[in-house]
Coordinates of C-alpha atoms and ligand atoms in Angstrom, one line a residue:
M1 CA 0.2 -0.1 0.2
E2 CA 1.8 3.0 -0.8
K3 CA 1.3 5.8 1.4
K4 CA 0.5 9.4 -0.1
N5 CA 1.3 12.9 1.7
V6 CA -0.1 13.2 4.9
L7 CA -1.0 16.7 5.5
K8 CA -2.8 15.8 8.9
K9 CA -4.5 13.0 10.4
P10 CA -8.2 13.7 11.2
S11 CA -8.8 14.1 15.2
I12 CA -12.2 11.7 16.3
D13 CA -14.6 14.2 15.4
E14 CA -13.5 15.5 12.3
M15 CA -13.1 11.0 11.6
T16 CA -16.7 10.9 13.1
A17 CA -18.0 13.6 10.2
F18 CA -16.1 12.0 7.5
C19 CA -17.7 8.7 8.1
K20 CA -20.9 10.0 8.1
R21 CA -21.1 12.0 5.1
K22 CA -19.8 8.9 3.1
G23 CA -21.8 6.5 4.2
F24 CA -19.6 4.4 6.4
I25 CA -21.2 4.7 10.0
V26 CA -23.9 7.1 11.7
R27 CA -25.3 6.9 15.4
S28 CA -27.7 4.4 15.7
G29 CA -31.2 6.0 15.8
E30 CA -29.8 9.3 14.2
I31 CA -33.2 10.8 12.8
Y32 CA -34.1 10.8 16.3
G33 CA -31.5 12.0 18.2
G34 CA -29.2 8.9 18.0
L35 CA -28.5 6.3 21.3
A36 CA -24.9 6.8 23.3
G37 CA -22.6 3.9 22.3
F38 CA -24.7 2.4 19.4
W39 CA -23.8 2.9 16.2
D40 CA -25.3 1.6 12.4
Y41 CA -23.0 0.7 9.7
L42 CA -24.5 2.1 6.0
F43 CA -23.6 1.0 2.7
L44 CA -20.1 1.2 2.7
G45 CA -19.3 0.7 6.6
S46 CA -21.4 -2.8 6.3
E47 CA -18.9 -3.9 3.5
L48 CA -15.6 -2.6 4.9
K49 CA -17.0 -4.5 8.7
N50 CA -17.4 -7.5 6.4
N51 CA -14.1 -7.4 4.8
L52 CA -12.0 -7.1 8.4
K53 CA -14.0 -9.7 9.6
N54 CA -13.4 -12.1 6.8
A55 CA -9.9 -11.4 6.6
W56 CA -9.4 -12.0 10.3
W57 CA -11.2 -15.1 9.9
Q58 CA -9.3 -16.3 7.1
F59 CA -5.7 -15.2 8.6
H60 CA -6.8 -17.2 12.3
V61 CA -9.3 -20.0 11.2
R62 CA -9.1 -21.3 7.6
E63 CA -4.9 -20.5 7.2
R64 CA -4.2 -22.8 10.2
D65 CA -4.8 -26.5 11.6
D66 CA -5.0 -26.0 15.1
I67 CA -8.0 -23.3 15.4
E68 CA -11.6 -24.4 14.9
G69 CA -14.4 -21.9 14.7
I70 CA -17.8 -21.3 16.8
D71 CA -20.8 -18.9 16.7
G72 CA -22.6 -18.9 20.0
A73 CA -25.8 -17.0 21.2
I74 CA -25.6 -13.8 22.1
I75 CA -28.5 -14.2 24.9
T76 CA -26.6 -16.6 27.2
H77 CA -27.8 -18.7 30.2
P78 CA -27.5 -16.8 33.4
D79 CA -25.6 -19.6 34.9
V80 CA -22.6 -19.1 32.5
W81 CA -21.7 -15.4 33.8
K82 CA -22.2 -16.7 37.3
A83 CA -19.5 -19.1 36.6
S84 CA -17.5 -17.0 34.6
G85 CA -17.5 -14.2 37.8
H86 CA -18.9 -11.7 35.6
V87 CA -22.5 -11.6 37.6
D88 CA -20.5 -10.8 40.4
S89 CA -17.5 -8.8 39.0
F90 CA -17.9 -7.5 35.9
S91 CA -18.5 -3.6 37.0
D92 CA -17.0 -0.3 36.6
V93 CA -17.4 2.6 39.5
F94 CA -19.2 5.9 38.8
V95 CA -17.6 9.0 40.0
V96 CA -17.4 12.9 39.8
C97 CA -14.9 14.9 39.4
K98 CA -14.5 17.6 42.4
S99 CA -13.0 20.6 40.5
F100 CA -15.6 20.5 37.4
K101 CA -18.5 18.2 38.5
K102 CA -17.6 16.0 35.4
P103 CA -19.0 12.6 35.7
G104 CA -16.8 9.8 34.9
K105 CA -15.5 6.0 35.1
V106 CA -12.7 3.8 37.2
D107 CA -12.1 0.3 37.6
K108 CA -12.9 -0.6 40.6
S109 CA -8.8 -1.3 41.5
E110 CA -8.4 2.3 40.5
L111 CA -10.5 4.0 43.0
G112 CA -8.6 6.4 45.3
K113 CA -5.5 6.0 42.7
V114 CA -6.6 7.9 39.8
K115 CA -7.6 11.3 38.7
C116 CA -9.8 13.2 36.5
E117 CA -8.1 14.2 32.7
C118 CA -8.3 17.6 34.4
G119 CA -6.6 17.0 37.0
G120 CA -9.1 17.0 39.9
E121 CA -9.9 14.2 42.2
Y122 CA -13.1 12.3 42.3
D123 CA -15.3 12.5 45.0
S124 CA -15.4 9.5 46.7
S125 CA -18.6 9.7 48.7
S126 CA -20.3 9.9 45.3
A127 CA -18.6 6.5 43.9
K128 CA -21.3 4.4 42.9
E129 CA -20.6 0.9 41.5
F130 CA -22.3 0.1 37.8
K131 CA -23.3 -3.3 36.6
L132 CA -21.8 -3.5 32.9
M133 CA -24.0 -6.3 31.5
F134 CA -27.5 -6.1 30.0
K135 CA -30.1 -8.3 31.6
T136 CA -33.2 -9.3 29.5
E137 CA -36.6 -11.2 29.8
V138 CA -36.8 -14.4 28.3
G139 CA -40.0 -15.8 28.2
L140 CA -42.4 -15.2 31.0
K141 CA -40.7 -16.2 33.9
D142 CA -36.6 -16.5 32.7
Y143 CA -33.9 -14.1 32.5
G144 CA -30.5 -13.8 30.4
Y145 CA -27.8 -11.8 30.0
L146 CA -26.7 -10.3 26.7
R147 CA -23.2 -11.6 26.6
P148 CA -20.2 -9.2 27.2
E149 CA -17.9 -11.1 25.7
T150 CA -17.9 -14.0 23.3
A151 CA -15.0 -15.7 25.0
Q152 CA -17.7 -17.8 27.9
L153 CA -19.5 -19.5 24.9
I154 CA -16.0 -20.9 23.5
F155 CA -15.5 -22.2 27.1
A156 CA -19.0 -23.1 27.7
N157 CA -18.6 -25.2 24.6
F158 CA -15.0 -26.7 24.9
K159 CA -15.5 -30.2 25.3
A160 CA -18.2 -30.3 22.2
V161 CA -15.4 -29.0 20.0
F162 CA -12.3 -30.4 21.3
D163 CA -14.1 -34.1 21.0
G164 CA -16.2 -33.4 18.0
A165 CA -13.3 -31.9 15.3
R166 CA -11.1 -34.2 16.7
M167 CA -8.6 -31.5 18.3
K168 CA -5.3 -32.0 20.0
L169 CA -3.1 -30.0 22.3
P170 CA -1.9 -26.9 21.4
C171 CA -5.2 -25.6 19.9
G172 CA -7.2 -22.9 19.8
I173 CA -11.0 -22.3 19.4
A174 CA -12.0 -19.3 17.8
Q175 CA -15.4 -16.8 17.8
M176 CA -16.5 -13.4 16.2
G177 CA -19.9 -11.5 16.7
K178 CA -21.8 -8.9 19.0
A179 CA -20.9 -8.2 22.5
F180 CA -22.6 -6.2 24.7
R181 CA -21.8 -3.9 27.9
N182 CA -23.4 -1.1 29.5
E183 CA -20.4 1.6 29.7
I184 CA -20.6 4.4 31.4
A185 CA -19.2 6.5 29.7
P186 CA -18.9 5.5 25.8
R187 CA -16.8 8.0 23.7
N188 CA -14.4 8.6 20.8
F189 CA -16.8 7.5 18.2
I190 CA -16.7 3.9 18.0
F191 CA -13.8 3.2 20.4
R192 CA -16.0 2.8 23.0
C193 CA -19.4 1.4 22.9
R194 CA -22.5 -0.4 24.6
E195 CA -22.7 -2.7 21.6
F196 CA -19.8 -3.7 19.6
E197 CA -18.0 -6.8 18.4
Q198 CA -15.1 -9.0 19.8
M199 CA -13.0 -11.3 17.5
E200 CA -11.5 -13.7 20.4
I201 CA -9.3 -17.0 20.3
E202 CA -9.0 -19.0 23.5
Y203 CA -5.7 -20.8 22.8
F204 CA -5.4 -23.9 25.1
I205 CA -2.4 -26.0 26.1
K206 CA -1.1 -28.7 28.5
P207 CA 0.1 -27.2 31.4
K208 CA 3.6 -26.1 31.1
E209 CA 3.9 -26.9 27.5
K210 CA 6.5 -24.9 25.3
C211 CA 5.5 -22.8 22.0
P212 CA 6.3 -25.1 19.4
Y213 CA 6.2 -21.5 17.0
D214 CA 8.8 -19.4 15.8
I215 CA 8.3 -15.8 17.7
P216 CA 7.6 -13.5 14.4
N217 CA 10.3 -11.7 13.6
V218 CA 8.5 -8.1 14.3
E219 CA 10.1 -5.1 15.9
V220 CA 7.5 -2.9 18.2
L221 CA 7.7 -0.5 21.0
V222 CA 7.6 -2.6 24.0
L223 CA 6.5 -1.0 27.8
A224 CA 6.9 -3.6 30.3
S225 CA 5.0 -3.4 33.4
G226 CA 6.2 -0.5 36.1
E227 CA 8.5 1.0 33.3
T228 CA 7.2 4.7 32.1
K229 CA 9.4 4.6 28.5
E230 CA 8.8 2.2 26.2
K231 CA 11.5 1.2 23.9
K232 CA 11.8 -0.4 20.4
M233 CA 12.8 -4.0 20.0
S234 CA 12.1 -7.3 18.6
L235 CA 9.6 -10.0 19.8
K236 CA 12.3 -12.0 20.0
E237 CA 14.7 -10.0 22.1
A238 CA 12.4 -8.6 24.5
H239 CA 11.0 -12.5 25.0
K240 CA 15.3 -13.7 25.2
K241 CA 15.5 -10.5 28.2
K242 CA 12.7 -11.9 29.8
I243 CA 10.7 -9.0 29.5
I244 CA 8.0 -11.2 27.5
K245 CA 8.3 -14.1 29.9
K246 CA 6.3 -16.6 28.0
D247 CA 7.5 -17.9 24.1
W248 CA 3.6 -18.5 24.0
H249 CA 3.2 -14.6 24.4
A250 CA 5.8 -13.4 22.6
Y251 CA 4.6 -15.8 19.4
W252 CA 0.9 -14.6 20.0
L253 CA 1.6 -10.5 20.1
G254 CA 3.7 -11.3 16.6
Q255 CA 0.9 -13.0 14.8
E256 CA -1.7 -10.1 15.6
L257 CA 1.1 -7.8 14.6
S258 CA 1.3 -9.4 11.9
F259 CA -2.6 -9.9 11.2
F260 CA -2.2 -5.7 11.2
K261 CA 0.3 -5.5 9.0
S262 CA -0.8 -8.0 6.1
L263 CA -3.6 -5.4 5.6
G264 CA -1.0 -2.8 5.2
A265 CA -0.9 -1.0 8.8
N266 CA 2.3 0.5 10.1
L267 CA 3.8 -0.9 13.0
D268 CA 5.7 2.5 14.1
N269 CA 1.8 3.4 15.3
F270 CA 1.7 0.1 17.7
R271 CA 3.3 -0.8 20.6
I272 CA 3.0 -3.9 23.4
R273 CA 2.3 -2.9 27.1
Q274 CA 2.2 -5.0 30.1
H275 CA -0.7 -5.1 32.3
D276 CA 0.3 -3.8 35.9
R277 CA -0.5 -6.7 38.7
E278 CA -3.6 -4.5 40.0
E279 CA -4.9 -3.5 36.4
L280 CA -5.7 -7.6 35.6
A281 CA -8.9 -9.0 35.1
H282 CA -10.0 -11.2 38.2
Y283 CA -9.3 -13.9 35.5
S284 CA -5.9 -13.5 34.0
S285 CA -2.6 -13.8 35.5
D286 CA -0.5 -11.9 33.0
C287 CA -1.8 -9.5 29.9
W288 CA -0.4 -7.9 27.1
D289 CA -2.5 -5.0 25.0
L290 CA -1.5 -4.1 21.6
E291 CA -2.0 -0.3 21.9
Y292 CA -2.6 2.0 18.9
N293 CA -1.5 5.5 18.8
F294 CA -4.9 7.3 17.9
P295 CA -5.2 11.1 18.0
F296 CA -6.8 10.6 21.3
G297 CA -3.6 8.8 22.7
W298 CA -2.6 5.3 23.0
K299 CA -5.5 3.0 24.1
E300 CA -6.0 -0.7 23.5
L301 CA -6.7 -2.5 20.6
Q302 CA -6.4 -5.6 21.8
G303 CA -6.3 -8.0 25.3
I304 CA -3.6 -10.7 25.1
A305 CA -4.2 -12.5 28.6
D306 CA -3.2 -15.4 30.3
R307 CA -6.6 -16.9 31.7
S308 CA -4.9 -20.3 33.2
D309 CA -7.3 -23.0 33.5
Y310 CA -9.7 -20.8 35.3
D311 CA -12.7 -20.4 32.9
L312 CA -12.7 -24.2 32.5
K313 CA -12.6 -25.1 36.1
Q314 CA -15.6 -22.6 37.1
H315 CA -17.6 -24.4 34.1
Q316 CA -16.7 -27.7 35.5
K317 CA -17.4 -26.5 39.2
F318 CA -20.9 -24.9 37.9
S319 CA -22.0 -27.5 35.0
K320 CA -20.6 -30.6 36.7
T321 CA -19.7 -31.6 33.3
K322 CA -16.7 -32.9 33.1
M323 CA -13.8 -30.3 31.1
E324 CA -11.0 -32.4 31.1
V325 CA -8.7 -34.3 28.3
L326 CA -6.8 -37.1 28.1
D327 CA -3.2 -37.1 28.1
E328 CA -2.0 -39.4 25.2
E329 CA 1.1 -40.1 26.8
T330 CA 0.6 -40.6 30.7
K331 CA -3.3 -41.5 30.4
E332 CA -4.0 -39.3 32.9
R333 CA -7.0 -36.6 32.8
F334 CA -6.4 -32.8 33.2
I335 CA -7.8 -29.4 32.7
P336 CA -6.0 -27.5 30.0
E337 CA -5.2 -24.2 30.5
V338 CA -5.8 -20.9 28.4
I339 CA -2.5 -19.7 27.8
C340 CA -3.1 -16.6 25.8
E341 CA -6.6 -15.3 24.9
P342 CA -6.1 -12.9 21.6
S343 CA -8.9 -10.5 22.1
L344 CA -9.8 -8.0 19.7
G345 CA -12.5 -5.7 19.1
V346 CA -14.0 -5.4 15.8
E347 CA -14.5 -1.3 16.0
R348 CA -11.4 -0.5 17.1
A349 CA -9.6 -2.8 14.5
L350 CA -12.0 -0.7 12.0
L351 CA -10.6 2.8 13.3
V352 CA -6.9 1.8 12.7
F353 CA -7.6 0.8 9.4
L354 CA -9.6 4.0 8.7
Y355 CA -6.3 6.1 10.4
E356 CA -4.3 3.8 8.7
A357 CA -5.8 4.5 5.0
Y358 CA -6.8 8.3 5.7
N359 CA -4.6 10.5 3.6
E360 CA -5.5 13.6 1.9
R361 CA -3.6 14.0 -1.8
E362 CA -3.6 17.3 -2.0
K363 CA -5.6 19.9 0.2
E364 CA -9.2 18.6 0.6
N365 CA -8.7 15.7 -1.7
I366 CA -9.2 12.5 0.5
V367 CA -8.0 9.2 -0.5
L368 CA -8.4 5.8 1.6
N369 CA -5.6 3.9 0.8
F370 CA -7.1 0.5 1.8
N371 CA -5.6 -2.7 1.1
P372 CA -7.9 -4.0 -1.5
K373 CA -9.2 -6.7 0.6
L374 CA -10.6 -4.4 3.0
S375 CA -11.8 -1.9 0.3
P376 CA -16.1 -1.6 0.6
V377 CA -16.0 -1.2 -3.1
K378 CA -13.1 -3.1 -5.0
V379 CA -13.7 -1.7 -8.5
G380 CA -15.6 1.2 -10.4
V381 CA -16.7 0.9 -13.8
F382 CA -17.0 4.1 -16.0
P383 CA -17.9 5.1 -19.6
L384 CA -15.8 8.0 -20.6
I385 CA -18.9 9.6 -22.2
K386 CA -22.4 8.9 -22.4
K387 CA -22.8 7.2 -25.4
E388 CA -24.7 3.9 -25.7
E389 CA -21.8 2.0 -27.5
F390 CA -19.3 2.7 -24.3
E391 CA -22.5 2.2 -21.8
N392 CA -22.9 -1.2 -23.2
I393 CA -19.9 -2.2 -22.5
G394 CA -19.4 -0.6 -19.2
L395 CA -22.6 -2.2 -18.6
S396 CA -21.4 -5.6 -19.2
I397 CA -18.1 -5.2 -17.9
F398 CA -20.2 -4.3 -14.5
H399 CA -22.4 -6.9 -14.4
N400 CA -19.9 -9.4 -14.6
L401 CA -17.4 -8.3 -12.0
R402 CA -20.3 -8.1 -9.2
K403 CA -20.7 -11.5 -9.7
K404 CA -17.6 -11.4 -7.6
W405 CA -16.9 -8.5 -6.0
N406 CA -18.9 -5.2 -4.7
V407 CA -18.6 -3.0 -7.9
V408 CA -19.9 0.1 -9.0
Y409 CA -20.9 2.0 -12.4
D410 CA -21.2 5.7 -12.2
K411 CA -21.8 7.5 -15.3
S412 CA -22.2 10.8 -14.1
G413 CA -19.5 14.1 -13.9
S414 CA -16.3 14.3 -15.2
I415 CA -13.9 11.4 -15.3
G416 CA -11.6 13.3 -12.4
R417 CA -14.7 13.4 -10.2
R418 CA -15.6 10.1 -10.6
Y419 CA -12.1 9.2 -9.6
A420 CA -12.1 11.5 -6.7
R421 CA -15.2 10.0 -5.5
Q422 CA -13.8 6.3 -5.6
D423 CA -10.5 7.7 -3.8
E424 CA -12.6 9.1 -1.2
I425 CA -14.6 5.4 0.0
G426 CA -10.7 3.8 -1.1
T427 CA -11.7 2.1 -4.1
P428 CA -8.3 0.5 -5.7
Y429 CA -8.6 0.2 -9.3
C430 CA -11.5 1.9 -11.5
I431 CA -12.0 0.8 -14.7
T432 CA -12.8 3.4 -17.9
I433 CA -14.4 2.5 -21.5
D434 CA -13.2 5.0 -24.3
G435 CA -13.0 4.3 -27.9
D436 CA -10.2 2.1 -28.3
S437 CA -12.8 -0.5 -25.9
V438 CA -14.7 0.0 -29.0
D439 CA -12.6 -0.3 -31.5
S440 CA -10.2 -2.8 -29.7
G441 CA -11.4 -4.3 -27.3
T442 CA -9.5 -2.6 -24.3
V443 CA -10.1 -0.7 -21.2
T444 CA -7.7 1.9 -19.4
I445 CA -7.6 0.5 -15.6
R446 CA -6.4 3.2 -12.6
N447 CA -4.5 2.6 -9.6
R448 CA -5.9 4.6 -6.9
D449 CA -2.7 4.4 -5.1
T450 CA -0.4 6.1 -7.8
T451 CA -3.0 7.4 -10.1
L452 CA -1.1 5.6 -12.9
Q453 CA -3.0 4.1 -16.1
K454 CA -2.4 1.0 -18.2
K455 CA -4.8 -0.5 -21.4
I456 CA -5.5 -3.8 -20.9
K457 CA -7.9 -6.6 -23.0
I458 CA -11.4 -6.9 -22.0
E459 CA -11.1 -10.6 -21.9
K460 CA -7.7 -10.6 -19.0
L461 CA -9.9 -7.8 -17.5
E462 CA -11.3 -9.9 -14.8
E463 CA -8.2 -12.5 -14.6
T464 CA -5.9 -9.6 -13.8
L465 CA -8.2 -7.7 -11.3
G466 CA -8.2 -10.7 -9.1
K467 CA -4.7 -11.2 -9.2
L468 CA -4.3 -6.9 -8.3
L469 CA -6.9 -7.5 -5.7
Y470 CA -5.1 -10.7 -3.7
G471 CA -1.4 -9.2 -4.4
E472 CA -0.6 -11.8 -6.6
F473 CA 1.2 -9.1 -8.4
T474 CA 1.5 -5.3 -8.3
F475 CA 0.3 -2.9 -11.1
E476 CA 3.6 -1.5 -11.8
S477 CA 4.2 -5.4 -13.3
L478 CA 1.4 -5.1 -15.6
K479 CA 2.1 -5.7 -19.2
Ligands
GAP501 N1 -12.9 -11.8 26.6 C1 -11.6 -10.8 27.2 C2 -12.2 -9.7 27.0 O1 -13.1 -9.6 26.8 P1 -11.7 -7.4 27.1 O2 -10.4 -6.2 27.2 O3 -12.6 -6.5 28.2 O4 -11.2 -8.6 27.2 C3 -11.3 -7.5 24.8 O5 -12.1 -6.8 26.0 C4 -11.4 -5.8 23.4 O6 -12.7 -5.9 23.3 C5 -10.9 -4.6 23.6 O7 -9.4 -4.9 23.7 C6 -11.5 -4.0 22.9 O8 -10.9 -3.9 21.5 C7 -12.9 -4.6 22.5 N2 -13.7 -4.3 23.7 C8 -14.1 -4.1 24.9 N3 -15.2 -3.1 25.3 C9 -15.4 -2.1 24.6 C10 -16.0 -1.5 24.2 N4 -16.7 -0.9 24.9 N5 -16.2 -1.1 22.8 C11 -15.8 -1.2 22.2 N6 -14.8 -2.1 21.8 C12 -14.4 -3.1 23.5

């Protein structure tokens, strides 16, 4: 992905306005004033989100031998959340700043330790616990919870998947889908919402099992617990120096950074940060976050926690269903441990890719340099002028290509305006039909990132586009 001269990355409010203007994302219930923390994905946003989720599933499930996927229910049996500890512990504390009476939220562990953004102290007499799970009626007398994470459905179905798919440790189970949290202060566009999606993996090992995979060769800023300044180093070095203690953690951090890189992200905008002890969730013994340098600061993009055997043990205890597996060598049964839980929010990843792609070619000429796999529209088809023979060829190409990809046909406005419209939404290639198309069966194909154009035979178009879109060859190498 070629980077153009970035004049200035938009603020989060500018990005919100851009996404609304172009048809990516709007506040849910906008015509009624919107409902805080809920967002609707429109004609481009829904395509972008689906492309991102498909790329994640492809990378983490389909291309691996050791991971299977599931899709669990959103409204879940209350005992799942009693066993997991969420009913008792999943809450934040609502606080009010003494200086400007600004409301805020803190984690229970932070009460009395952290201050408001303005530097003021929180009034401890106003502190109130706030449960984060949405509870709902089920039928006449039952109730359930809207899942606050996808992870627990993986644990509750562990035996069915492990045995059914004849899995062997080390191995993982993945799930992506909706999660709901009644956040006290949803903010920063889609960064913190009440309804969002997660892409999660629970990766199980035999206790103390070593990681058989190489740690990916990735350099990143590393901020270990207790440190104040991050240092750039390779994950291998960070593991060798025991900053990242477990080989599995170094491996999964590398995998996740490689996923972002494979879709065109610049890893200079990422860092990894280890949780301090008091920050760890109730189930976690070590956790590294992948953070991104958003315009509103370094923020958590993804958590990669070591959950040990906590969840499977809890579900075994509460459900009385055995969660043990057989050790083939010793013939003993044991409960596997979750050595890593890479847990990524779809919305936060989507925001990262929007920021990574957003460039201004010249003032007020925005280009989204998305990796083509993410682009909501893959190809624009334009007849150069409104002439019947041009339009017939254009429509025939359009109808053929849209069987494979999301393609637009546009015959209105100057050709420059039509290119600009597609650049703004990240369409990687545009096809123009002109006199040569009628006379010699060729069309012009234009590359969004370089604006270079090449002539190509119509019969070669579909195959060539396929290879360009999936990175099998570059536009420059096109003959
Ligand atoms: N299963 C572990 C878990 O849910 P988490 O750190 O609470 O851990 C994981 O959430 C990821 O889900 C976060 O790193 C973030 O990307 C996303 N996420 C969590 N709460 C969110 C919210 N309110 N809005 C958007 N994304 C959220």
